[in-house]
């Protein structure tokens, strides 16, 4: 697999973040911790953040240039209420 250098450089952090989020699941509209982490990381990256949309939603706005075109990306942060059957340490 050809992993971009930037991701390789941050792989330990990204793996730790994924494991941390997995270890602290939050159901829909209860994602206070998760949304806080996401918002802080976006702000650290210089992205304008709007918090609390729909309760725990996070929107990051990144503007380049003066154009009017936009690209939207959406992701879920909530956990599903189901038993964990994986035999992983996280």
CSV table of C-alpha atoms in Angstrom, one decimal:
chain,number,residue,atom,x,y,z
A,1,UNK,CA,0.0,0.0,0.0
A,2,UNK,CA,1.3,3.4,-0.9
A,3,UNK,CA,0.6,5.7,2.0
A,4,UNK,CA,1.3,9.4,1.5
A,5,UNK,CA,4.3,10.8,3.5
A,6,UNK,CA,2.1,13.2,5.5
A,7,UNK,CA,0.0,10.3,6.7
A,8,UNK,CA,3.0,8.2,7.4
A,9,UNK,CA,4.4,11.0,9.5
A,10,UNK,CA,1.2,11.2,11.5
A,11,UNK,CA,0.4,7.5,11.6
A,12,UNK,CA,1.2,7.0,15.3
A,13,UNK,CA,-1.0,10.0,16.3
A,14,UNK,CA,-3.9,8.9,13.9
A,15,UNK,CA,-3.8,5.4,15.2
A,16,UNK,CA,-3.9,6.6,18.8
A,17,UNK,CA,-6.8,9.0,18.0
A,18,UNK,CA,-8.8,6.2,16.4
A,19,UNK,CA,-8.2,3.9,19.3
A,20,UNK,CA,-9.1,6.6,21.8
A,21,UNK,CA,-12.4,7.4,20.0
A,22,UNK,CA,-13.2,3.7,19.7
A,23,UNK,CA,-12.6,3.3,23.5
A,24,UNK,CA,-15.0,6.1,24.4
A,25,UNK,CA,-18.1,5.5,22.2
A,26,UNK,CA,-20.9,8.1,22.4
A,27,UNK,CA,-24.4,7.5,21.1
A,28,UNK,CA,-26.2,9.9,18.8
A,29,UNK,CA,-26.7,13.5,20.1
A,30,UNK,CA,-24.4,12.6,23.1
A,31,UNK,CA,-21.0,13.0,21.3
A,32,UNK,CA,-19.8,15.8,23.6
A,33,UNK,CA,-16.2,14.4,24.0
A,34,UNK,CA,-15.9,13.3,20.4
A,35,UNK,CA,-17.2,16.5,19.0
A,36,UNK,CA,-14.8,18.5,21.3
A,37,UNK,CA,-11.8,16.5,20.1
A,38,UNK,CA,-12.8,17.0,16.4
A,39,UNK,CA,-13.4,20.7,16.9
A,40,UNK,CA,-10.0,21.2,18.6
A,41,UNK,CA,-8.1,19.3,15.9
A,42,UNK,CA,-9.8,21.4,13.2
A,43,UNK,CA,-9.0,24.6,15.0
A,44,UNK,CA,-5.4,23.5,15.5
A,45,UNK,CA,-5.2,23.1,11.7
A,46,UNK,CA,-6.4,26.7,11.2
A,47,UNK,CA,-9.9,25.8,10.2
A,48,UNK,CA,-12.8,28.0,11.3
A,49,UNK,CA,-15.1,25.9,13.5
A,50,UNK,CA,-18.8,26.2,14.3
A,51,UNK,CA,-19.9,24.0,17.2
A,52,UNK,CA,-23.2,22.8,18.5
A,53,UNK,CA,-25.1,22.4,15.3
A,54,UNK,CA,-28.0,20.0,16.0
A,55,UNK,CA,-26.6,19.7,19.5
A,56,UNK,CA,-23.2,18.1,19.1
A,57,UNK,CA,-22.5,18.8,15.4
A,58,UNK,CA,-19.2,20.3,14.2
A,59,UNK,CA,-18.8,22.2,11.0
A,60,UNK,CA,-15.3,23.3,9.8
A,61,UNK,CA,-15.1,26.0,7.1
A,62,UNK,CA,-12.0,26.3,5.0
A,63,UNK,CA,-12.0,29.0,2.4
A,64,UNK,CA,-9.5,29.4,-0.4
A,65,UNK,CA,-9.6,32.3,-2.7
A,66,UNK,CA,-12.6,34.5,-3.4
A,67,UNK,CA,-14.7,32.1,-5.4
A,68,UNK,CA,-18.2,30.8,-4.6
A,69,UNK,CA,-17.8,27.1,-5.3
A,70,UNK,CA,-17.9,24.8,-2.3
A,71,UNK,CA,-17.2,21.2,-1.5
A,72,UNK,CA,-19.1,19.5,1.4
A,73,UNK,CA,-17.8,16.5,3.4
A,74,UNK,CA,-19.9,14.8,6.0
A,75,UNK,CA,-19.1,12.2,8.6
A,76,UNK,CA,-20.9,10.5,11.5
A,77,UNK,CA,-19.4,10.6,15.0
A,78,UNK,CA,-21.9,8.6,16.9
A,79,UNK,CA,-21.5,5.0,18.1
A,80,UNK,CA,-24.0,2.2,17.6
A,81,UNK,CA,-25.5,0.6,20.7
A,82,UNK,CA,-24.2,-3.0,20.1
A,83,UNK,CA,-22.0,-5.4,22.0
A,84,UNK,CA,-18.2,-5.3,21.2
A,85,UNK,CA,-17.2,-8.7,20.0
A,86,UNK,CA,-13.7,-7.9,18.6
A,87,UNK,CA,-10.9,-9.2,20.8
A,88,UNK,CA,-8.8,-6.0,20.5
A,89,UNK,CA,-7.1,-4.2,23.4
A,90,UNK,CA,-8.7,-0.8,22.4
